[in-house]
Amino acid sequence: MNELQALEAQGLTELAACGDAAALRAWNTQYFGDSGKMKAAMGQIGKLPKDQKAAFGAEANRVKAALTAAYETALAAKNEEELQRGLTTNPYDVTLPGRPRARGRLHPATQILRQIYAIFADLGFQIYRTREVETDELNFELLNMPAHHPARDMWDTFFTTTPGVVLRTHTSPGQIHVMREAAGKPIRVILPGMCYRNEAISTRSEIQFYQVEGLVIGEGVTMADLKGTITAFARRMFGPERQVRIRSSYFPFTEPSIEVDIDWPKDDPNRDRLTKGTGWLEILGAGMVHPNVLRAGGYDPEKVTGFAFGMGPQRMLMLKHAIDDIRLFWQNDLRFLKQF
Ligand code: FA5
């Protein structure tokens, strides 16, 4: 019995002398580990006469409980003390706002494409996608430009190593794909996508750029429908205060053909430089689908007519925001892109 009380007294004294949490844990192992002092003391019970066993056991349990409670109190106090010391020697302000996460956004070209889709959806157009790597036949020949036709010079082409396969220079070959799939039914679609031209890069022209083609075919479709569609589109895209100019032009796959310009923002100091002094920037080419192209798509030009257009979404972005260089779109400079 006395041994147990001596052990309790010794345990409490040693516990009080522990300087930190690590010392406390070492104390715990010393007293309560597998070969610890408490276990050794409990082992004594076997050697005692029977009549003393119960009392010894009860006292041993009391000492064990007292030392355990003292240990837990001391450990909690030490932990709290160490936390407080950490907070005062290396303080941090839990009220500081967190670091902002960088949020992504849509590229301006994607934004304007989606605006274009929304406007044409309201006008009853569906979206049709076709391939960027095309055959010479679809990019040129079936669009009324046989081999050696001088009009091919209008499109400086990237040729692939496979003969007869090119990167499409415009979205117009998609017209043939749609016509062949629609197989004689009326058509009202837009065809968005990337085009490639092997031309000198400038502030208005890139070697890689988006176009959105439009194609409408049916009975009695006229030039008035084309003009109405383009004007309605331009009003929605640029607002009623901006002017639209329609000029006659030439494309082998439309007859007659037009080109459409929008006036550059009048208050922009770069207006003259970017519009070569005219005040206008071209956004699209268009016209009535040539009978040969209708035939190539399987339609009878005696029965149906159609109009088509090909617009440049990046030129439209330049016009909307007075952007002075088309090359900014693919340079991935976040200072530019974050403004949209
Ligand atoms: C064509 O590509 C014709 N396929 C358009 C067409 C379709 C006419 C259907 C008739 C019927 P053009 O080369 O003019 O035409 O290009 C059309 C538009 O694409 C231009 O008005 C311009 O907005 C844009 N574009 C053309 N080349 C570039 C370029 N290098 N960089 C940026 N945008 C361009």
Tab-separated table of C-alpha atoms and ligand atoms in Angstrom:
chain	number	residue	atom	x	y	z
A	1	MET	CA	0.000	0.000	0.000
A	2	ASN	CA	2.694	2.392	0.983
A	3	GLU	CA	4.496	1.554	-2.208
A	4	LEU	CA	1.457	2.652	-4.194
A	5	GLN	CA	1.210	5.938	-2.344
A	6	ALA	CA	4.944	6.534	-2.811
A	7	LEU	CA	4.503	5.863	-6.533
A	8	GLU	CA	1.626	8.354	-6.675
A	9	ALA	CA	3.652	11.033	-4.874
A	10	GLN	CA	6.679	10.424	-7.117
A	11	GLY	CA	4.521	10.477	-10.216
A	12	LEU	CA	2.904	13.786	-9.313
A	13	THR	CA	6.269	15.386	-8.484
A	14	GLU	CA	7.839	14.253	-11.741
A	15	LEU	CA	4.776	15.363	-13.680
A	16	ALA	CA	5.009	18.832	-12.173
A	17	ALA	CA	8.659	19.016	-13.292
A	18	CYS	CA	7.873	18.349	-16.983
A	19	GLY	CA	8.762	21.469	-19.006
A	20	ASP	CA	6.877	20.831	-22.233
A	21	ALA	CA	4.402	18.539	-23.985
A	22	ALA	CA	7.194	16.207	-25.193
A	23	ALA	CA	8.401	15.689	-21.584
A	24	LEU	CA	4.823	15.004	-20.538
A	25	ARG	CA	4.464	12.324	-23.169
A	26	ALA	CA	7.751	10.730	-22.076
A	27	TRP	CA	6.397	10.725	-18.500
A	28	ASN	CA	3.241	8.987	-19.717
A	29	THR	CA	5.275	6.214	-21.336
A	30	GLN	CA	7.360	5.843	-18.205
A	31	TYR	CA	4.277	5.353	-16.010
A	32	PHE	CA	1.692	3.845	-18.325
A	33	GLY	CA	3.711	2.212	-21.107
A	34	ASP	CA	3.835	-1.591	-21.514
A	35	SER	CA	6.858	-1.859	-19.251
A	36	GLY	CA	5.895	1.187	-17.208
A	37	LYS	CA	5.890	1.714	-13.437
A	38	MET	CA	2.140	1.397	-13.054
A	39	LYS	CA	2.070	-1.975	-14.721
A	40	ALA	CA	4.941	-3.172	-12.548
A	41	ALA	CA	3.113	-2.025	-9.389
A	42	MET	CA	-0.062	-3.801	-10.505
A	43	GLY	CA	1.966	-6.963	-11.039
A	44	GLN	CA	2.667	-7.062	-7.285
A	45	ILE	CA	-0.874	-8.130	-6.640
A	46	GLY	CA	-0.126	-11.760	-7.466
A	47	LYS	CA	2.402	-12.056	-4.637
A	48	LEU	CA	0.071	-10.758	-1.938
A	49	PRO	CA	-1.868	-12.900	0.503
A	50	LYS	CA	-5.448	-13.413	-0.589
A	51	ASP	CA	-7.038	-11.185	2.052
A	52	GLN	CA	-4.984	-8.160	0.977
A	53	LYS	CA	-5.574	-8.448	-2.748
A	54	ALA	CA	-8.917	-6.602	-2.941
A	55	ALA	CA	-7.752	-3.582	-0.956
A	56	PHE	CA	-4.481	-3.386	-2.921
A	57	GLY	CA	-6.364	-3.595	-6.201
A	58	ALA	CA	-8.735	-0.800	-5.213
A	59	GLU	CA	-5.873	1.430	-4.097
A	60	ALA	CA	-3.942	0.681	-7.315
A	61	ASN	CA	-6.971	1.710	-9.379
A	62	ARG	CA	-7.346	4.923	-7.416
A	63	VAL	CA	-3.671	5.807	-7.946
A	64	LYS	CA	-3.921	4.972	-11.640
A	65	ALA	CA	-6.994	7.191	-12.043
A	66	ALA	CA	-5.397	10.043	-10.084
A	67	LEU	CA	-2.177	9.954	-12.163
A	68	THR	CA	-4.109	9.720	-15.443
A	69	ALA	CA	-6.295	12.711	-14.539
A	70	ALA	CA	-3.255	14.722	-13.435
A	71	TYR	CA	-1.495	13.842	-16.724
A	72	GLU	CA	-4.435	14.882	-18.895
A	73	THR	CA	-4.853	18.186	-17.068
A	74	ALA	CA	-1.120	18.932	-17.354
A	75	LEU	CA	-1.047	18.019	-21.072
A	76	ALA	CA	-4.063	20.225	-21.898
A	77	ALA	CA	-2.488	23.135	-19.989
A	78	LYS	CA	0.838	22.679	-21.814
A	79	ASN	CA	-0.843	22.508	-25.228
A	80	GLU	CA	-2.789	25.684	-24.540
A	81	GLU	CA	0.379	27.406	-23.305
A	82	GLU	CA	2.270	26.398	-26.456
A	83	LEU	CA	-0.566	27.587	-28.679
A	84	GLN	CA	-0.649	30.944	-26.952
A	85	ARG	CA	3.128	31.277	-27.257
A	86	GLY	CA	2.954	30.459	-30.965
A	87	LEU	CA	0.250	33.060	-31.492
A	88	THR	CA	2.184	35.811	-29.748
A	89	THR	CA	5.675	35.083	-31.098
A	90	ASN	CA	4.395	34.455	-34.680
A	91	PRO	CA	1.075	36.255	-34.796
A	92	TYR	CA	-1.257	35.999	-37.771
A	93	ASP	CA	-4.405	37.880	-38.464
A	94	VAL	CA	-7.301	35.501	-38.955
A	95	THR	CA	-9.474	38.390	-40.108
A	96	LEU	CA	-7.356	39.019	-43.252
A	97	PRO	CA	-9.333	38.293	-46.452
A	98	GLY	CA	-8.309	35.115	-48.319
A	99	ARG	CA	-6.248	35.165	-51.514
A	100	PRO	CA	-8.526	35.685	-54.507
A	101	ARG	CA	-8.679	32.759	-56.945
A	102	ALA	CA	-7.917	33.618	-60.557
A	103	ARG	CA	-11.195	33.268	-62.473
A	104	GLY	CA	-11.200	32.262	-66.113
A	105	ARG	CA	-13.390	33.881	-68.749
A	106	LEU	CA	-14.403	33.300	-72.332
A	107	HIS	CA	-12.019	34.481	-75.030
A	108	PRO	CA	-13.437	37.569	-76.818
A	109	ALA	CA	-13.605	35.588	-80.083
A	110	THR	CA	-15.788	32.981	-78.345
A	111	GLN	CA	-17.936	35.738	-76.863
A	112	ILE	CA	-18.623	37.346	-80.231
A	113	LEU	CA	-19.264	33.958	-81.873
A	114	ARG	CA	-21.918	33.282	-79.227
A	115	GLN	CA	-23.520	36.686	-79.861
A	116	ILE	CA	-23.613	35.878	-83.566
A	117	TYR	CA	-25.226	32.473	-82.871
A	118	ALA	CA	-27.858	34.106	-80.651
A	119	ILE	CA	-28.812	36.705	-83.266
A	120	PHE	CA	-29.081	34.161	-86.069
A	121	ALA	CA	-30.993	31.757	-83.816
A	122	ASP	CA	-33.597	34.513	-83.416
A	123	LEU	CA	-33.698	34.812	-87.212
A	124	GLY	CA	-34.409	31.077	-87.473
A	125	PHE	CA	-30.938	29.802	-88.474
A	126	GLN	CA	-29.441	26.496	-87.346
A	127	ILE	CA	-25.716	25.939	-86.754
A	128	TYR	CA	-23.879	23.463	-88.978
A	129	ARG	CA	-20.186	22.629	-88.485
A	130	THR	CA	-17.883	21.302	-91.167
A	131	ARG	CA	-14.233	20.391	-91.402
A	132	GLU	CA	-11.195	22.714	-91.434
A	133	VAL	CA	-9.085	20.462	-93.662
A	134	GLU	CA	-10.789	20.398	-97.035
A	135	THR	CA	-10.347	19.039	-100.498
A	136	ASP	CA	-9.360	21.373	-103.314
A	137	GLU	CA	-12.576	20.221	-104.970
A	138	LEU	CA	-14.830	21.633	-102.227
A	139	ASN	CA	-12.735	24.684	-101.331
A	140	PHE	CA	-12.519	25.791	-104.986
A	141	GLU	CA	-13.783	23.602	-107.772
A	142	LEU	CA	-17.397	23.051	-106.736
A	143	LEU	CA	-17.554	26.736	-105.806
A	144	ASN	CA	-17.214	27.528	-109.494
A	145	MET	CA	-13.408	27.844	-109.488
A	146	PRO	CA	-11.894	25.121	-111.668
A	147	ALA	CA	-8.138	24.552	-111.584
A	148	HIS	CA	-6.204	27.571	-112.928
A	149	HIS	CA	-9.216	29.880	-112.457
A	150	PRO	CA	-7.661	33.296	-111.785
A	151	ALA	CA	-10.094	33.954	-108.911
A	152	ARG	CA	-8.182	31.359	-106.852
A	153	ASP	CA	-5.599	34.097	-106.367
A	154	MET	CA	-8.066	35.811	-104.025
A	155	TRP	CA	-7.270	33.120	-101.445
A	156	ASP	CA	-3.589	32.498	-100.660
A	157	THR	CA	-3.742	28.878	-99.703
A	158	PHE	CA	-1.914	26.553	-97.296
A	159	PHE	CA	-1.479	23.266	-99.147
A	160	THR	CA	-0.863	19.991	-97.295
A	161	THR	CA	1.591	17.319	-98.357
A	162	THR	CA	-1.358	15.266	-99.618
A	163	PRO	CA	-2.192	16.357	-103.174
A	164	GLY	CA	-5.635	17.914	-103.440
A	165	VAL	CA	-5.974	18.583	-99.695
A	166	VAL	CA	-5.815	22.147	-98.332
A	167	LEU	CA	-6.551	24.062	-95.131
A	168	ARG	CA	-9.847	25.718	-95.949
A	169	THR	CA	-9.389	29.357	-96.910
A	170	HIS	CA	-13.023	30.188	-96.134
A	171	THR	CA	-16.120	28.534	-94.693
A	172	SER	CA	-17.811	28.473	-98.119
A	173	PRO	CA	-17.007	24.774	-98.882
A	174	GLY	CA	-19.414	24.061	-96.003
A	175	GLN	CA	-22.201	25.215	-98.365
A	176	ILE	CA	-21.674	22.093	-100.488
A	177	HIS	CA	-21.671	19.823	-97.400
A	178	VAL	CA	-24.966	21.284	-96.172
A	179	MET	CA	-26.656	21.137	-99.557
A	180	ARG	CA	-25.680	17.520	-100.059
A	181	GLU	CA	-26.943	16.569	-96.615
A	182	ALA	CA	-30.202	18.544	-96.900
A	183	ALA	CA	-30.770	16.779	-100.230
A	184	GLY	CA	-33.153	19.204	-101.883
A	185	LYS	CA	-34.938	20.532	-98.762
A	186	PRO	CA	-34.994	24.261	-97.888
A	187	ILE	CA	-31.882	25.442	-95.954
A	188	ARG	CA	-31.304	28.197	-93.383
A	189	VAL	CA	-27.983	27.655	-91.569
A	190	ILE	CA	-24.850	29.375	-90.350
A	191	LEU	CA	-21.479	27.604	-90.532
A	192	PRO	CA	-18.921	28.935	-88.058
A	193	GLY	CA	-15.273	27.903	-87.924
A	194	MET	CA	-11.580	28.578	-88.337
A	195	CYS	CA	-10.058	29.443	-91.735
A	196	TYR	CA	-6.443	29.705	-92.853
A	197	ARG	CA	-4.733	31.924	-95.402
A	198	ASN	CA	-1.116	32.110	-96.381
A	199	GLU	CA	-1.146	35.901	-96.550
A	200	ALA	CA	0.871	38.781	-95.145
A	201	ILE	CA	-0.191	39.450	-91.563
A	202	SER	CA	-1.350	43.002	-90.905
A	203	THR	CA	-3.389	44.940	-88.383
A	204	ARG	CA	-6.563	43.756	-90.162
A	205	SER	CA	-5.581	40.294	-91.418
A	206	GLU	CA	-4.331	37.148	-89.702
A	207	ILE	CA	-3.252	33.831	-91.238
A	208	GLN	CA	-5.769	32.107	-88.962
A	209	PHE	CA	-9.180	33.636	-88.284
A	210	TYR	CA	-12.819	32.810	-87.730
A	211	GLN	CA	-15.533	33.097	-90.322
A	212	VAL	CA	-19.246	32.555	-90.018
A	213	GLU	CA	-20.842	31.464	-93.276
A	214	GLY	CA	-24.561	31.762	-93.866
A	215	LEU	CA	-26.650	29.861	-96.397
A	216	VAL	CA	-30.348	30.181	-97.201
A	217	ILE	CA	-31.948	28.192	-100.032
A	218	GLY	CA	-35.586	27.917	-100.962
A	219	GLU	CA	-38.213	28.932	-103.487
A	220	GLY	CA	-38.308	32.663	-104.216
A	221	VAL	CA	-35.340	33.709	-102.041
A	222	THR	CA	-34.142	37.116	-103.313
A	223	MET	CA	-31.432	39.730	-102.888
A	224	ALA	CA	-33.940	41.703	-100.795
A	225	ASP	CA	-33.940	38.820	-98.281
A	226	LEU	CA	-30.136	38.935	-98.187
A	227	LYS	CA	-30.060	42.693	-97.588
A	228	GLY	CA	-32.791	42.468	-94.964
A	229	THR	CA	-31.021	39.661	-93.111
A	230	ILE	CA	-27.642	41.419	-93.115
A	231	THR	CA	-29.130	44.752	-92.042
A	232	ALA	CA	-31.176	43.155	-89.237
A	233	PHE	CA	-28.033	41.355	-88.076
A	234	ALA	CA	-25.890	44.526	-88.160
A	235	ARG	CA	-28.487	46.520	-86.191
A	236	ARG	CA	-28.549	43.884	-83.456
A	237	MET	CA	-24.748	43.486	-83.379
A	238	PHE	CA	-23.675	47.123	-83.592
A	239	GLY	CA	-26.723	49.116	-82.499
A	240	PRO	CA	-28.977	51.439	-84.516
A	241	GLU	CA	-26.566	54.379	-84.514
A	242	ARG	CA	-23.862	52.592	-86.546
A	243	GLN	CA	-24.019	52.733	-90.351
A	244	VAL	CA	-24.039	49.762	-92.751
A	245	ARG	CA	-22.728	50.114	-96.296
A	246	ILE	CA	-23.440	47.608	-99.058
A	247	ARG	CA	-21.173	47.651	-102.145
A	248	SER	CA	-21.235	45.508	-105.246
A	249	SER	CA	-18.359	43.031	-105.491
A	250	TYR	CA	-17.246	39.812	-107.137
A	251	PHE	CA	-17.078	36.208	-105.912
A	252	PRO	CA	-17.053	33.271	-108.355
A	253	PHE	CA	-19.647	31.401	-106.272
A	254	THR	CA	-22.245	34.186	-106.043
A	255	GLU	CA	-23.936	36.278	-108.730
A	256	PRO	CA	-24.557	39.117	-108.070
A	257	SER	CA	-22.083	39.613	-105.210
A	258	ILE	CA	-21.792	42.280	-102.523
A	259	GLU	CA	-19.523	43.300	-99.712
A	260	VAL	CA	-20.692	44.905	-96.489
A	261	ASP	CA	-18.864	47.506	-94.395
A	262	ILE	CA	-19.567	49.084	-91.001
A	263	ASP	CA	-18.435	52.612	-90.131
A	264	TRP	CA	-15.521	52.771	-87.707
A	265	PRO	CA	-16.289	54.575	-84.386
A	266	LYS	CA	-16.124	58.264	-85.299
A	267	ASP	CA	-14.453	59.382	-82.091
A	268	ASP	CA	-11.518	56.943	-82.424
A	269	PRO	CA	-8.214	58.692	-83.251
A	270	ASN	CA	-7.017	55.595	-85.163
A	271	ARG	CA	-10.005	55.733	-87.540
A	272	ASP	CA	-8.157	56.935	-90.632
A	273	ARG	CA	-5.182	54.631	-90.207
A	274	LEU	CA	-7.294	51.502	-89.702
A	275	THR	CA	-9.782	52.198	-92.464
A	276	LYS	CA	-7.195	53.507	-94.927
A	277	GLY	CA	-8.883	56.887	-94.766
A	278	THR	CA	-12.327	55.585	-95.792
A	279	GLY	CA	-13.995	55.392	-92.385
A	280	TRP	CA	-15.343	51.901	-93.231
A	281	LEU	CA	-14.201	48.371	-92.372
A	282	GLU	CA	-15.402	45.349	-94.359
A	283	ILE	CA	-17.080	42.642	-92.299
A	284	LEU	CA	-18.419	40.267	-94.920
A	285	GLY	CA	-18.785	39.116	-98.491
A	286	ALA	CA	-22.116	37.805	-99.781
A	287	GLY	CA	-24.364	37.281	-102.780
A	288	MET	CA	-26.951	35.134	-104.510
A	289	VAL	CA	-25.706	31.535	-104.789
A	290	HIS	CA	-24.386	30.900	-108.306
A	291	PRO	CA	-26.446	28.361	-110.336
A	292	ASN	CA	-23.334	26.194	-110.797
A	293	VAL	CA	-22.911	25.973	-107.014
A	294	LEU	CA	-26.571	25.059	-106.525
A	295	ARG	CA	-26.112	22.310	-109.114
A	296	ALA	CA	-22.929	21.069	-107.390
A	297	GLY	CA	-24.976	20.734	-104.175
A	298	GLY	CA	-27.748	18.835	-105.937
A	299	TYR	CA	-30.289	21.676	-106.226
A	300	ASP	CA	-32.078	22.779	-109.384
A	301	PRO	CA	-31.435	26.504	-110.053
A	302	GLU	CA	-34.607	26.607	-112.151
A	303	LYS	CA	-36.672	25.800	-109.061
A	304	VAL	CA	-34.862	27.355	-106.093
A	305	THR	CA	-32.653	30.324	-105.368
A	306	GLY	CA	-30.466	31.140	-102.406
A	307	PHE	CA	-28.165	33.634	-100.763
A	308	ALA	CA	-24.902	33.139	-98.891
A	309	PHE	CA	-22.553	35.291	-96.848
A	310	GLY	CA	-19.194	34.898	-95.107
A	311	MET	CA	-18.440	37.218	-92.198
A	312	GLY	CA	-15.360	37.856	-90.047
A	313	PRO	CA	-16.205	37.856	-86.308
A	314	GLN	CA	-12.816	39.280	-85.316
A	315	ARG	CA	-13.261	42.243	-87.644
A	316	MET	CA	-16.572	42.834	-85.876
A	317	LEU	CA	-14.883	42.828	-82.491
A	318	MET	CA	-12.408	45.410	-83.802
A	319	LEU	CA	-15.316	47.562	-84.955
A	320	LYS	CA	-17.292	47.214	-81.750
A	321	HIS	CA	-14.436	48.129	-79.425
A	322	ALA	CA	-12.161	50.188	-81.701
A	323	ILE	CA	-9.391	47.563	-81.432
A	324	ASP	CA	-6.507	48.704	-83.600
A	325	ASP	CA	-4.768	45.370	-84.259
A	326	ILE	CA	-6.342	41.993	-85.101
A	327	ARG	CA	-3.139	40.209	-84.033
A	328	LEU	CA	-3.957	40.946	-80.376
A	329	PHE	CA	-6.540	38.157	-80.390
A	330	TRP	CA	-4.070	35.278	-80.635
A	331	GLN	CA	-1.183	36.787	-78.671
A	332	ASN	CA	-2.677	35.622	-75.369
A	333	ASP	CA	-1.703	38.792	-73.537
A	334	LEU	CA	-3.904	38.736	-70.454
A	335	ARG	CA	-3.807	42.547	-70.162
A	336	PHE	CA	-5.697	42.632	-73.469
A	337	LEU	CA	-7.957	39.610	-72.946
A	338	LYS	CA	-9.092	40.630	-69.453
A	339	GLN	CA	-10.812	43.710	-70.824
A	340	PHE	CA	-13.621	41.618	-72.343
B	1	FA5	C1	-14.739	35.080	-98.517
B	1	FA5	O1	-13.999	34.399	-97.841
B	1	FA5	C2	-15.985	34.510	-99.095
B	1	FA5	N1	-16.003	33.079	-98.934
B	1	FA5	C3	-17.175	35.169	-98.457
B	1	FA5	C4	-18.467	34.832	-99.132
B	1	FA5	C5	-19.253	33.800	-98.643
B	1	FA5	C6	-18.890	35.538	-100.248
B	1	FA5	C7	-20.435	33.463	-99.265
B	1	FA5	C8	-20.052	35.214	-100.861
B	1	FA5	C9	-20.841	34.188	-100.380
B	1	FA5	P1	-13.431	37.297	-98.054
B	1	FA5	O2	-12.116	36.815	-98.462
B	1	FA5	O3	-13.763	38.700	-98.400
B	1	FA5	O4	-14.614	36.423	-98.681
B	1	FA5	O5	-13.598	37.105	-96.469
B	1	FA5	C10	-14.820	37.327	-95.812
B	1	FA5	C11	-14.601	38.010	-94.483
B	1	FA5	O6	-13.711	37.251	-93.681
B	1	FA5	C12	-13.932	39.371	-94.614
B	1	FA5	O7	-14.895	40.373	-94.811
B	1	FA5	C13	-13.260	39.520	-93.261
B	1	FA5	O8	-14.199	39.976	-92.294
B	1	FA5	C14	-12.862	38.117	-92.923
B	1	FA5	N2	-11.454	37.876	-93.282
B	1	FA5	C15	-10.966	37.560	-94.491
B	1	FA5	N3	-9.640	37.401	-94.454
B	1	FA5	C16	-9.255	37.627	-93.185
B	1	FA5	C17	-8.008	37.605	-92.492
B	1	FA5	N4	-6.873	37.293	-93.121
B	1	FA5	N5	-8.008	37.892	-91.169
B	1	FA5	C18	-9.155	38.187	-90.535
B	1	FA5	N6	-10.366	38.193	-91.104
B	1	FA5	C19	-10.434	37.932	-92.428
